[in-house]
């Protein structure tokens, strides 16, 4: 049953939820209402095992709603940025993996939003840019942390200075997206990936999305210890034993 919210449409087809930024006339620019709806979804999630996130119309997301931003004071901008951090953290470190399907623009905050997802599928029309320098602003939705980790600080710096846009194919080359598919094929492919993800043990998916990025920030010694602890917690779940036994019993 589809349920329409004002900015984000949620459609549940168990075990997958399909979230769609639904503000095509403004190219799905992220105003406060949209970010609040995204955060609300991920902090009080329905009983699903994976999410597909895309945008209505020809563009995934035009980033920050610039019309809302013009009158903000320095203090407002800090609070706004921290609000985005909380919302995008709720996505990255939420209850289930998120597959972003990107067509057209994923620029500024739109790229930052895509970077908070766990798997990124780009249709050939997709392009990625960070026009903050052109607008006289800066990243504020976690891009300094997440996008730099995806493609490296040097590339982010160069994109921001020169206004360079990466095509879908180039985005895959530099590690910004995992897949490039034909125009119009993204949602079906994203759903297929989400169903594969949902077929994993939920506790493993949770550990993969929660532990891996944190371990990546640890010293090697800390990381190896955290990895061993995570491994022991995962492997001793009843479901893990059942899955391993099923494999050994010939089930593929
Ligand atoms: C917007 C926004 C927006 C479009 N805020 N209203 N983001 C940007 O600098 C990107 C700005 N947008 C664009 O570059 C283009 O709109 C697109 C390449 C995404 C799409 O182009 P196009 O030709 O299909 O659409 P358009 O004609 O540019 O825009 C259609 C409408 O959406 C128009 O409004 P209208 O009332 O005149 O019809 C635009 O004003 C509106 N619109 N993008 C507000 N972003 C927390 S820090 C994050 C920092 C950033 O994200 S900086 C990057 C901001």
PDB file of C-alpha atoms and ligand atoms in Angstrom:
ATOM      1  CA  UNK A   1       0.000   0.000   0.000  1.00  0.00           C
ATOM      2  CA  UNK A   2       1.579   3.309  -1.014  1.00  0.00           C
ATOM      3  CA  UNK A   3       1.408   6.032   1.601  1.00  0.00           C
ATOM      4  CA  UNK A   4       2.117   9.534   0.444  1.00  0.00           C
ATOM      5  CA  UNK A   5       4.019  11.943   2.651  1.00  0.00           C
ATOM      6  CA  UNK A   6       4.461  15.520   1.572  1.00  0.00           C
ATOM      7  CA  UNK A   7       8.073  15.212   0.412  1.00  0.00           C
ATOM      8  CA  UNK A   8       9.033  11.534   0.547  1.00  0.00           C
ATOM      9  CA  UNK A   9       6.812   8.780  -0.809  1.00  0.00           C
ATOM     10  CA  UNK A  10       7.075   5.460   0.998  1.00  0.00           C
ATOM     11  CA  UNK A  11       5.906   2.244  -0.605  1.00  0.00           C
ATOM     12  CA  UNK A  12       6.322  -1.014   1.260  1.00  0.00           C
ATOM     13  CA  UNK A  13       6.604  -4.261  -0.650  1.00  0.00           C
ATOM     14  CA  UNK A  14       7.863  -6.622   2.075  1.00  0.00           C
ATOM     15  CA  UNK A  15      10.688  -7.060   2.790  1.00  0.00           C
ATOM     16  CA  UNK A  16      11.639  -3.924   0.828  1.00  0.00           C
ATOM     17  CA  UNK A  17      10.656  -0.295   1.365  1.00  0.00           C
ATOM     18  CA  UNK A  18      10.862   2.031  -1.609  1.00  0.00           C
ATOM     19  CA  UNK A  19      11.495   5.642  -0.638  1.00  0.00           C
ATOM     20  CA  UNK A  20      11.183   8.276  -3.295  1.00  0.00           C
ATOM     21  CA  UNK A  21      12.132  11.932  -2.957  1.00  0.00           C
ATOM     22  CA  UNK A  22       8.963  13.399  -4.351  1.00  0.00           C
ATOM     23  CA  UNK A  23       9.579  17.002  -5.257  1.00  0.00           C
ATOM     24  CA  UNK A  24      10.353  16.804  -8.944  1.00  0.00           C
ATOM     25  CA  UNK A  25       9.332  20.424  -9.776  1.00  0.00           C
ATOM     26  CA  UNK A  26      12.253  21.526  -7.560  1.00  0.00           C
ATOM     27  CA  UNK A  27      14.455  18.650  -8.725  1.00  0.00           C
ATOM     28  CA  UNK A  28      14.040  17.033  -5.300  1.00  0.00           C
ATOM     29  CA  UNK A  29      16.037  19.813  -3.615  1.00  0.00           C
ATOM     30  CA  UNK A  30      16.348  19.052   0.075  1.00  0.00           C
ATOM     31  CA  UNK A  31      14.326  21.469   2.124  1.00  0.00           C
ATOM     32  CA  UNK A  32      13.901  21.083   5.874  1.00  0.00           C
ATOM     33  CA  UNK A  33      10.660  19.137   5.458  1.00  0.00           C
ATOM     34  CA  UNK A  34      12.294  16.530   3.214  1.00  0.00           C
ATOM     35  CA  UNK A  35      15.239  16.002   5.540  1.00  0.00           C
ATOM     36  CA  UNK A  36      12.854  15.709   8.513  1.00  0.00           C
ATOM     37  CA  UNK A  37      10.820  13.054   6.688  1.00  0.00           C
ATOM     38  CA  UNK A  38      13.905  11.072   5.789  1.00  0.00           C
ATOM     39  CA  UNK A  39      15.099  11.183   9.375  1.00  0.00           C
ATOM     40  CA  UNK A  40      11.687  10.200  10.708  1.00  0.00           C
ATOM     41  CA  UNK A  41      11.567   7.172   8.425  1.00  0.00           C
ATOM     42  CA  UNK A  42      14.964   5.857   9.478  1.00  0.00           C
ATOM     43  CA  UNK A  43      14.501   6.521  13.185  1.00  0.00           C
ATOM     44  CA  UNK A  44      11.076   4.838  13.367  1.00  0.00           C
ATOM     45  CA  UNK A  45      11.408   2.346  10.545  1.00  0.00           C
ATOM     46  CA  UNK A  46       8.845  -0.163   9.351  1.00  0.00           C
ATOM     47  CA  UNK A  47       9.537  -3.882   9.540  1.00  0.00           C
ATOM     48  CA  UNK A  48      11.532  -4.297   6.321  1.00  0.00           C
ATOM     49  CA  UNK A  49      14.996  -5.638   5.542  1.00  0.00           C
ATOM     50  CA  UNK A  50      16.284  -3.229   2.903  1.00  0.00           C
ATOM     51  CA  UNK A  51      15.420   0.117   1.352  1.00  0.00           C
ATOM     52  CA  UNK A  52      15.624   1.470  -2.167  1.00  0.00           C
ATOM     53  CA  UNK A  53      15.911   5.255  -2.360  1.00  0.00           C
ATOM     54  CA  UNK A  54      15.419   7.207  -5.578  1.00  0.00           C
ATOM     55  CA  UNK A  55      14.023  10.518  -6.743  1.00  0.00           C
ATOM     56  CA  UNK A  56      10.932  11.398  -8.755  1.00  0.00           C
ATOM     57  CA  UNK A  57      11.470  12.831 -12.220  1.00  0.00           C
ATOM     58  CA  UNK A  58      14.678  13.212 -14.161  1.00  0.00           C
ATOM     59  CA  UNK A  59      16.978  14.046 -11.245  1.00  0.00           C
ATOM     60  CA  UNK A  60      17.872  12.226  -8.057  1.00  0.00           C
ATOM     61  CA  UNK A  61      18.441  15.367  -6.022  1.00  0.00           C
ATOM     62  CA  UNK A  62      19.568  18.960  -6.626  1.00  0.00           C
ATOM     63  CA  UNK A  63      21.026  19.218  -3.120  1.00  0.00           C
ATOM     64  CA  UNK A  64      20.336  21.864  -0.561  1.00  0.00           C
ATOM     65  CA  UNK A  65      17.179  23.909  -1.129  1.00  0.00           C
ATOM     66  CA  UNK A  66      18.935  27.179  -1.851  1.00  0.00           C
ATOM     67  CA  UNK A  67      15.714  29.180  -1.503  1.00  0.00           C
ATOM     68  CA  UNK A  68      15.507  28.210   2.170  1.00  0.00           C
ATOM     69  CA  UNK A  69      19.175  28.880   2.737  1.00  0.00           C
ATOM     70  CA  UNK A  70      19.552  32.502   1.719  1.00  0.00           C
ATOM     71  CA  UNK A  71      18.323  34.036   4.961  1.00  0.00           C
ATOM     72  CA  UNK A  72      20.094  31.762   7.435  1.00  0.00           C
ATOM     73  CA  UNK A  73      22.438  33.222  10.055  1.00  0.00           C
ATOM     74  CA  UNK A  74      25.763  31.563  10.912  1.00  0.00           C
ATOM     75  CA  UNK A  75      24.133  29.924  13.896  1.00  0.00           C
ATOM     76  CA  UNK A  76      21.222  28.710  11.766  1.00  0.00           C
ATOM     77  CA  UNK A  77      23.611  27.180   9.240  1.00  0.00           C
ATOM     78  CA  UNK A  78      25.472  25.308  11.965  1.00  0.00           C
ATOM     79  CA  UNK A  79      22.199  23.930  13.328  1.00  0.00           C
ATOM     80  CA  UNK A  80      21.028  23.091   9.817  1.00  0.00           C
ATOM     81  CA  UNK A  81      24.230  21.218   9.029  1.00  0.00           C
ATOM     82  CA  UNK A  82      24.087  19.320  12.313  1.00  0.00           C
ATOM     83  CA  UNK A  83      20.492  18.428  11.522  1.00  0.00           C
ATOM     84  CA  UNK A  84      21.541  16.928   8.198  1.00  0.00           C
ATOM     85  CA  UNK A  85      24.323  15.048   9.955  1.00  0.00           C
ATOM     86  CA  UNK A  86      21.780  13.480  12.299  1.00  0.00           C
ATOM     87  CA  UNK A  87      19.450  12.575   9.430  1.00  0.00           C
ATOM     88  CA  UNK A  88      22.152  11.132   7.164  1.00  0.00           C
ATOM     89  CA  UNK A  89      23.729   9.273  10.089  1.00  0.00           C
ATOM     90  CA  UNK A  90      20.297   7.741  10.666  1.00  0.00           C
ATOM     91  CA  UNK A  91      20.530   6.440   7.095  1.00  0.00           C
ATOM     92  CA  UNK A  92      24.121   5.206   7.149  1.00  0.00           C
ATOM     93  CA  UNK A  93      23.889   3.741  10.641  1.00  0.00           C
ATOM     94  CA  UNK A  94      20.216   2.888  10.509  1.00  0.00           C
ATOM     95  CA  UNK A  95      18.513  -0.457  10.853  1.00  0.00           C
ATOM     96  CA  UNK A  96      18.915  -1.776   7.311  1.00  0.00           C
ATOM     97  CA  UNK A  97      20.923  -1.360   4.116  1.00  0.00           C
ATOM     98  CA  UNK A  98      19.912   1.313   1.628  1.00  0.00           C
ATOM     99  CA  UNK A  99      20.350   1.089  -2.140  1.00  0.00           C
ATOM    100  CA  UNK A 100      20.348   4.510  -3.828  1.00  0.00           C
ATOM    101  CA  UNK A 101      19.220   4.616  -7.454  1.00  0.00           C
ATOM    102  CA  UNK A 102      20.451   7.757  -9.143  1.00  0.00           C
ATOM    103  CA  UNK A 103      19.326   9.305 -12.393  1.00  0.00           C
ATOM    104  CA  UNK A 104      20.235  12.816 -13.493  1.00  0.00           C
ATOM    105  CA  UNK A 105      21.721  15.158 -10.931  1.00  0.00           C
ATOM    106  CA  UNK A 106      23.182  14.056  -7.634  1.00  0.00           C
ATOM    107  CA  UNK A 107      24.755  17.357  -6.771  1.00  0.00           C
ATOM    108  CA  UNK A 108      25.821  18.997  -3.538  1.00  0.00           C
ATOM    109  CA  UNK A 109      23.606  17.626  -0.804  1.00  0.00           C
ATOM    110  CA  UNK A 110      22.198  15.145  -3.311  1.00  0.00           C
ATOM    111  CA  UNK A 111      25.632  13.564  -3.623  1.00  0.00           C
ATOM    112  CA  UNK A 112      25.989  13.726   0.165  1.00  0.00           C
ATOM    113  CA  UNK A 113      22.674  11.906   0.532  1.00  0.00           C
ATOM    114  CA  UNK A 114      23.706   9.241  -1.977  1.00  0.00           C
ATOM    115  CA  UNK A 115      26.963   8.822  -0.071  1.00  0.00           C
ATOM    116  CA  UNK A 116      25.019   7.940   3.087  1.00  0.00           C
ATOM    117  CA  UNK A 117      23.462   4.963   1.293  1.00  0.00           C
ATOM    118  CA  UNK A 118      25.232   1.612   1.257  1.00  0.00           C
ATOM    119  CA  UNK A 119      24.961   0.689  -2.416  1.00  0.00           C
ATOM    120  CA  UNK A 120      24.781   3.180  -5.280  1.00  0.00           C
ATOM    121  CA  UNK A 121      23.328   2.384  -8.698  1.00  0.00           C
ATOM    122  CA  UNK A 122      23.654   5.079 -11.366  1.00  0.00           C
ATOM    123  CA  UNK A 123      21.635   5.214 -14.539  1.00  0.00           C
ATOM    124  CA  UNK A 124      23.654   6.462 -17.515  1.00  0.00           C
ATOM    125  CA  UNK A 125      22.027   9.905 -17.207  1.00  0.00           C
ATOM    126  CA  UNK A 126      23.439  10.390 -13.698  1.00  0.00           C
ATOM    127  CA  UNK A 127      26.007  13.028 -12.930  1.00  0.00           C
ATOM    128  CA  UNK A 128      27.729  14.036  -9.750  1.00  0.00           C
ATOM    129  CA  UNK A 129      28.890  17.486  -8.784  1.00  0.00           C
ATOM    130  CA  UNK A 130      29.728  19.632  -5.793  1.00  0.00           C
ATOM    131  CA  UNK A 131      28.786  23.185  -6.816  1.00  0.00           C
ATOM    132  CA  UNK A 132      29.206  24.576  -3.312  1.00  0.00           C
ATOM    133  CA  UNK A 133      32.179  26.699  -4.387  1.00  0.00           C
ATOM    134  CA  UNK A 134      30.099  28.237  -7.186  1.00  0.00           C
ATOM    135  CA  UNK A 135      27.335  29.070  -4.688  1.00  0.00           C
ATOM    136  CA  UNK A 136      29.758  30.510  -2.113  1.00  0.00           C
ATOM    137  CA  UNK A 137      28.998  27.858   0.488  1.00  0.00           C
ATOM    138  CA  UNK A 138      30.529  24.618   1.741  1.00  0.00           C
ATOM    139  CA  UNK A 139      29.585  21.015   2.222  1.00  0.00           C
ATOM    140  CA  UNK A 140      27.215  20.636   5.162  1.00  0.00           C
ATOM    141  CA  UNK A 141      25.607  17.225   4.858  1.00  0.00           C
ATOM    142  CA  UNK A 142      28.614  15.116   5.761  1.00  0.00           C
ATOM    143  CA  UNK A 143      30.309  15.227   2.360  1.00  0.00           C
ATOM    144  CA  UNK A 144      33.669  16.209   3.852  1.00  0.00           C
ATOM    145  CA  UNK A 145      33.563  12.932   5.722  1.00  0.00           C
ATOM    146  CA  UNK A 146      31.613  10.538   3.503  1.00  0.00           C
ATOM    147  CA  UNK A 147      32.437  11.629  -0.040  1.00  0.00           C
ATOM    148  CA  UNK A 148      36.125  12.048   0.762  1.00  0.00           C
ATOM    149  CA  UNK A 149      36.129   8.475   2.005  1.00  0.00           C
ATOM    150  CA  UNK A 150      34.490   7.289  -1.193  1.00  0.00           C
ATOM    151  CA  UNK A 151      36.639   9.049  -3.777  1.00  0.00           C
ATOM    152  CA  UNK A 152      39.462  10.698  -1.813  1.00  0.00           C
ATOM    153  CA  UNK A 153      39.987  14.204  -0.481  1.00  0.00           C
ATOM    154  CA  UNK A 154      41.980  15.259  -3.533  1.00  0.00           C
ATOM    155  CA  UNK A 155      39.113  14.529  -5.942  1.00  0.00           C
ATOM    156  CA  UNK A 156      36.544  16.237  -3.701  1.00  0.00           C
ATOM    157  CA  UNK A 157      38.774  19.290  -3.433  1.00  0.00           C
ATOM    158  CA  UNK A 158      39.252  19.418  -7.205  1.00  0.00           C
ATOM    159  CA  UNK A 159      35.506  18.973  -7.867  1.00  0.00           C
ATOM    160  CA  UNK A 160      34.670  21.793  -5.490  1.00  0.00           C
ATOM    161  CA  UNK A 161      37.285  24.163  -6.876  1.00  0.00           C
ATOM    162  CA  UNK A 162      36.616  23.615 -10.570  1.00  0.00           C
ATOM    163  CA  UNK A 163      32.926  22.712 -10.600  1.00  0.00           C
ATOM    164  CA  UNK A 164      33.741  19.455 -12.379  1.00  0.00           C
ATOM    165  CA  UNK A 165      30.930  16.969 -12.858  1.00  0.00           C
ATOM    166  CA  UNK A 166      31.492  13.244 -13.092  1.00  0.00           C
ATOM    167  CA  UNK A 167      29.345  11.181 -15.441  1.00  0.00           C
ATOM    168  CA  UNK A 168      27.911   7.855 -14.293  1.00  0.00           C
ATOM    169  CA  UNK A 169      30.689   5.939 -16.007  1.00  0.00           C
ATOM    170  CA  UNK A 170      33.396   8.141 -14.501  1.00  0.00           C
ATOM    171  CA  UNK A 171      31.672   7.977 -11.115  1.00  0.00           C
ATOM    172  CA  UNK A 172      31.967   4.209 -11.222  1.00  0.00           C
ATOM    173  CA  UNK A 173      35.628   4.507 -12.269  1.00  0.00           C
ATOM    174  CA  UNK A 174      36.463   6.619  -9.203  1.00  0.00           C
ATOM    175  CA  UNK A 175      34.399   4.576  -6.769  1.00  0.00           C
ATOM    176  CA  UNK A 176      31.475   6.934  -6.222  1.00  0.00           C
ATOM    177  CA  UNK A 177      28.951   4.344  -7.440  1.00  0.00           C
ATOM    178  CA  UNK A 178      28.953   0.568  -7.597  1.00  0.00           C
ATOM    179  CA  UNK A 179      26.934   0.004 -10.776  1.00  0.00           C
ATOM    180  CA  UNK A 180      26.032   1.805 -13.991  1.00  0.00           C
ATOM    181  CA  UNK A 181      22.856   0.672 -15.741  1.00  0.00           C
ATOM    182  CA  UNK A 182      20.870   1.874 -18.712  1.00  0.00           C
ATOM    183  CA  UNK A 183      18.448   4.753 -18.338  1.00  0.00           C
ATOM    184  CA  UNK A 184      15.160   3.460 -16.993  1.00  0.00           C
ATOM    185  CA  UNK A 185      16.688   0.253 -15.627  1.00  0.00           C
ATOM    186  CA  UNK A 186      17.856   1.595 -12.262  1.00  0.00           C
ATOM    187  CA  UNK A 187      14.829   0.967 -10.098  1.00  0.00           C
ATOM    188  CA  UNK A 188      14.341  -2.648 -11.168  1.00  0.00           C
ATOM    189  CA  UNK A 189      18.042  -3.311 -10.702  1.00  0.00           C
ATOM    190  CA  UNK A 190      18.069  -1.553  -7.322  1.00  0.00           C
ATOM    191  CA  UNK A 191      15.089  -3.657  -6.234  1.00  0.00           C
ATOM    192  CA  UNK A 192      16.882  -6.794  -7.364  1.00  0.00           C
ATOM    193  CA  UNK A 193      19.921  -5.836  -5.278  1.00  0.00           C
ATOM    194  CA  UNK A 194      17.709  -4.988  -2.308  1.00  0.00           C
ATOM    195  CA  UNK A 195      16.030  -8.399  -2.506  1.00  0.00           C
ATOM    196  CA  UNK A 196      19.446 -10.100  -2.582  1.00  0.00           C
ATOM    197  CA  UNK A 197      20.507  -8.075   0.457  1.00  0.00           C
ATOM    198  CA  UNK A 198      17.248  -8.910   2.229  1.00  0.00           C
ATOM    199  CA  UNK A 199      17.979 -12.602   1.695  1.00  0.00           C
ATOM    200  CA  UNK A 200      21.073 -12.383   3.904  1.00  0.00           C
ATOM    201  CA  UNK A 201      20.904 -12.907   7.642  1.00  0.00           C
ATOM    202  CA  UNK A 202      19.665  -9.602   9.054  1.00  0.00           C
ATOM    203  CA  UNK A 203      22.238  -9.702  11.851  1.00  0.00           C
ATOM    204  CA  UNK A 204      25.062 -10.040   9.301  1.00  0.00           C
ATOM    205  CA  UNK A 205      23.719  -7.139   7.266  1.00  0.00           C
ATOM    206  CA  UNK A 206      23.571  -5.068  10.413  1.00  0.00           C
ATOM    207  CA  UNK A 207      27.164  -5.904  11.333  1.00  0.00           C
ATOM    208  CA  UNK A 208      28.378  -5.236   7.791  1.00  0.00           C
ATOM    209  CA  UNK A 209      26.879  -1.751   7.711  1.00  0.00           C
ATOM    210  CA  UNK A 210      27.621  -0.838  11.324  1.00  0.00           C
ATOM    211  CA  UNK A 211      31.019  -2.414  11.909  1.00  0.00           C
ATOM    212  CA  UNK A 212      32.864  -2.002   8.617  1.00  0.00           C
ATOM    213  CA  UNK A 213      32.890   1.809   8.391  1.00  0.00           C
ATOM    214  CA  UNK A 214      33.798   2.076  12.073  1.00  0.00           C
ATOM    215  CA  UNK A 215      36.581  -0.486  11.834  1.00  0.00           C
ATOM    216  CA  UNK A 216      37.941   1.430   8.843  1.00  0.00           C
ATOM    217  CA  UNK A 217      38.498   4.420  11.158  1.00  0.00           C
ATOM    218  CA  UNK A 218      40.306   2.421  13.846  1.00  0.00           C
ATOM    219  CA  UNK A 219      43.986   1.687  14.176  1.00  0.00           C
ATOM    220  CA  UNK A 220      44.844  -1.735  12.695  1.00  0.00           C
ATOM    221  CA  UNK A 221      45.179  -3.256  16.168  1.00  0.00           C
ATOM    222  CA  UNK A 222      41.810  -1.910  17.278  1.00  0.00           C
ATOM    223  CA  UNK A 223      40.237  -2.898  13.989  1.00  0.00           C
ATOM    224  CA  UNK A 224      41.439  -6.481  14.156  1.00  0.00           C
ATOM    225  CA  UNK A 225      40.123  -6.809  17.702  1.00  0.00           C
ATOM    226  CA  UNK A 226      36.757  -5.296  16.745  1.00  0.00           C
ATOM    227  CA  UNK A 227      36.612  -7.594  13.728  1.00  0.00           C
ATOM    228  CA  UNK A 228      37.189 -10.683  15.879  1.00  0.00           C
ATOM    229  CA  UNK A 229      34.497  -9.579  18.344  1.00  0.00           C
ATOM    230  CA  UNK A 230      32.033  -8.917  15.559  1.00  0.00           C
ATOM    231  CA  UNK A 231      32.858 -12.247  13.924  1.00  0.00           C
ATOM    232  CA  UNK A 232      32.227 -14.140  17.153  1.00  0.00           C
ATOM    233  CA  UNK A 233      28.922 -12.397  17.777  1.00  0.00           C
ATOM    234  CA  UNK A 234      27.736 -13.118  14.256  1.00  0.00           C
ATOM    235  CA  UNK A 235      28.845 -16.737  13.889  1.00  0.00           C
ATOM    236  CA  UNK A 236      27.254 -17.877  17.148  1.00  0.00           C
ATOM    237  CA  UNK A 237      23.736 -16.763  16.219  1.00  0.00           C
ATOM    238  CA  UNK A 238      21.366 -19.715  15.764  1.00  0.00           C
ATOM    239  CA  UNK A 239      20.519 -18.500  12.284  1.00  0.00           C
ATOM    240  CA  UNK A 240      24.199 -18.511  11.327  1.00  0.00           C
ATOM    241  CA  UNK A 241      24.576 -22.110  12.463  1.00  0.00           C
ATOM    242  CA  UNK A 242      21.465 -23.044  10.506  1.00  0.00           C
ATOM    243  CA  UNK A 243      22.713 -21.287   7.364  1.00  0.00           C
ATOM    244  CA  UNK A 244      26.142 -22.906   7.554  1.00  0.00           C
ATOM    245  CA  UNK A 245      24.596 -26.337   8.178  1.00  0.00           C
ATOM    246  CA  UNK A 246      22.278 -25.823   5.227  1.00  0.00           C
ATOM    247  CA  UNK A 247      25.250 -25.004   2.988  1.00  0.00           C
ATOM    248  CA  UNK A 248      27.143 -28.053   4.197  1.00  0.00           C
ATOM    249  CA  UNK A 249      24.014 -30.079   3.580  1.00  0.00           C
ATOM    250  CA  UNK A 250      24.129 -29.080  -0.052  1.00  0.00           C
ATOM    251  CA  UNK A 251      21.651 -26.169  -0.060  1.00  0.00           C
ATOM    252  CA  UNK A 252      22.886 -23.356  -2.348  1.00  0.00           C
TER     253      UNK A 252
HETATM  254  C1  LIG B   1      16.135  24.527  -6.854  1.00  0.00           C
HETATM  255  C2  LIG B   1      17.338  23.832  -6.656  1.00  0.00           C
HETATM  256  C3  LIG B   1      17.960  23.962  -5.398  1.00  0.00           C
HETATM  257  C4  LIG B   1      16.664  23.448  -8.665  1.00  0.00           C
HETATM  258  N1  LIG B   1      17.367  24.723  -4.460  1.00  0.00           N
HETATM  259  N2  LIG B   1      15.576  25.277  -5.897  1.00  0.00           N
HETATM  260  N3  LIG B   1      22.518  22.784  -5.438  1.00  0.00           N
HETATM  261  C5  LIG B   1      22.810  23.352  -6.630  1.00  0.00           C
HETATM  262  O1  LIG B   1      23.532  24.315  -6.739  1.00  0.00           O
HETATM  263  C6  LIG B   1      22.149  22.724  -7.823  1.00  0.00           C
HETATM  264  C7  LIG B   1      21.136  23.666  -8.396  1.00  0.00           C
HETATM  265  N4  LIG B   1      20.323  23.044  -9.416  1.00  0.00           N
HETATM  266  C8  LIG B   1      20.780  22.751 -10.648  1.00  0.00           C
HETATM  267  O2  LIG B   1      21.949  22.830 -10.979  1.00  0.00           O
HETATM  268  C9  LIG B   1      19.744  22.324 -11.648  1.00  0.00           C
HETATM  269  O3  LIG B   1      18.470  22.688 -11.154  1.00  0.00           O
HETATM  270  C10 LIG B   1      19.728  20.812 -11.987  1.00  0.00           C
HETATM  271  C11 LIG B   1      20.985  20.458 -12.799  1.00  0.00           C
HETATM  272  C12 LIG B   1      19.648  19.962 -10.744  1.00  0.00           C
HETATM  273  C13 LIG B   1      18.465  20.506 -12.839  1.00  0.00           C
HETATM  274  O4  LIG B   1      18.427  21.386 -13.950  1.00  0.00           O
HETATM  275  P1  LIG B   1      17.018  21.641 -14.708  1.00  0.00           P
HETATM  276  O5  LIG B   1      17.327  22.524 -15.900  1.00  0.00           O
HETATM  277  O6  LIG B   1      16.339  20.349 -14.961  1.00  0.00           O
HETATM  278  O7  LIG B   1      16.077  22.413 -13.658  1.00  0.00           O
HETATM  279  P2  LIG B   1      16.061  23.982 -13.271  1.00  0.00           P
HETATM  280  O8  LIG B   1      15.302  24.757 -14.321  1.00  0.00           O
HETATM  281  O9  LIG B   1      17.431  24.463 -12.959  1.00  0.00           O
HETATM  282  O10 LIG B   1      15.241  23.969 -11.902  1.00  0.00           O
HETATM  283  C14 LIG B   1      13.877  23.643 -11.851  1.00  0.00           C
HETATM  284  C15 LIG B   1      13.286  24.314 -10.626  1.00  0.00           C
HETATM  285  O11 LIG B   1      13.891  23.770  -9.466  1.00  0.00           O
HETATM  286  C16 LIG B   1      13.566  25.804 -10.554  1.00  0.00           C
HETATM  287  O12 LIG B   1      12.516  26.413  -9.855  1.00  0.00           O
HETATM  288  P3  LIG B   1      11.339  27.196 -10.652  1.00  0.00           P
HETATM  289  O13 LIG B   1      10.428  27.650  -9.563  1.00  0.00           O
HETATM  290  O14 LIG B   1      12.044  28.312 -11.390  1.00  0.00           O
HETATM  291  O15 LIG B   1      10.729  26.197 -11.592  1.00  0.00           O
HETATM  292  C17 LIG B   1      14.819  25.891  -9.707  1.00  0.00           C
HETATM  293  O16 LIG B   1      14.967  27.128  -9.068  1.00  0.00           O
HETATM  294  C18 LIG B   1      14.531  24.789  -8.712  1.00  0.00           C
HETATM  295  N5  LIG B   1      15.747  24.262  -8.104  1.00  0.00           N
HETATM  296  N6  LIG B   1      17.644  23.175  -7.793  1.00  0.00           N
HETATM  297  C19 LIG B   1      16.212  25.359  -4.738  1.00  0.00           C
HETATM  298  N7  LIG B   1      19.104  23.332  -5.106  1.00  0.00           N
HETATM  299  C20 LIG B   1      23.897  21.088   3.622  1.00  0.00           C
HETATM  300  S1  LIG B   1      25.052  21.728   2.555  1.00  0.00           S
HETATM  301  C21 LIG B   1      24.676  21.152   0.955  1.00  0.00           C
HETATM  302  C22 LIG B   1      25.212  22.140  -0.030  1.00  0.00           C
HETATM  303  C23 LIG B   1      24.598  21.989  -1.384  1.00  0.00           C
HETATM  304  O17 LIG B   1      23.796  21.133  -1.647  1.00  0.00           O
HETATM  305  S2  LIG B   1      25.128  23.125  -2.531  1.00  0.00           S
HETATM  306  C24 LIG B   1      24.382  22.641  -4.004  1.00  0.00           C
HETATM  307  C25 LIG B   1      23.024  23.240  -4.206  1.00  0.00           C
END
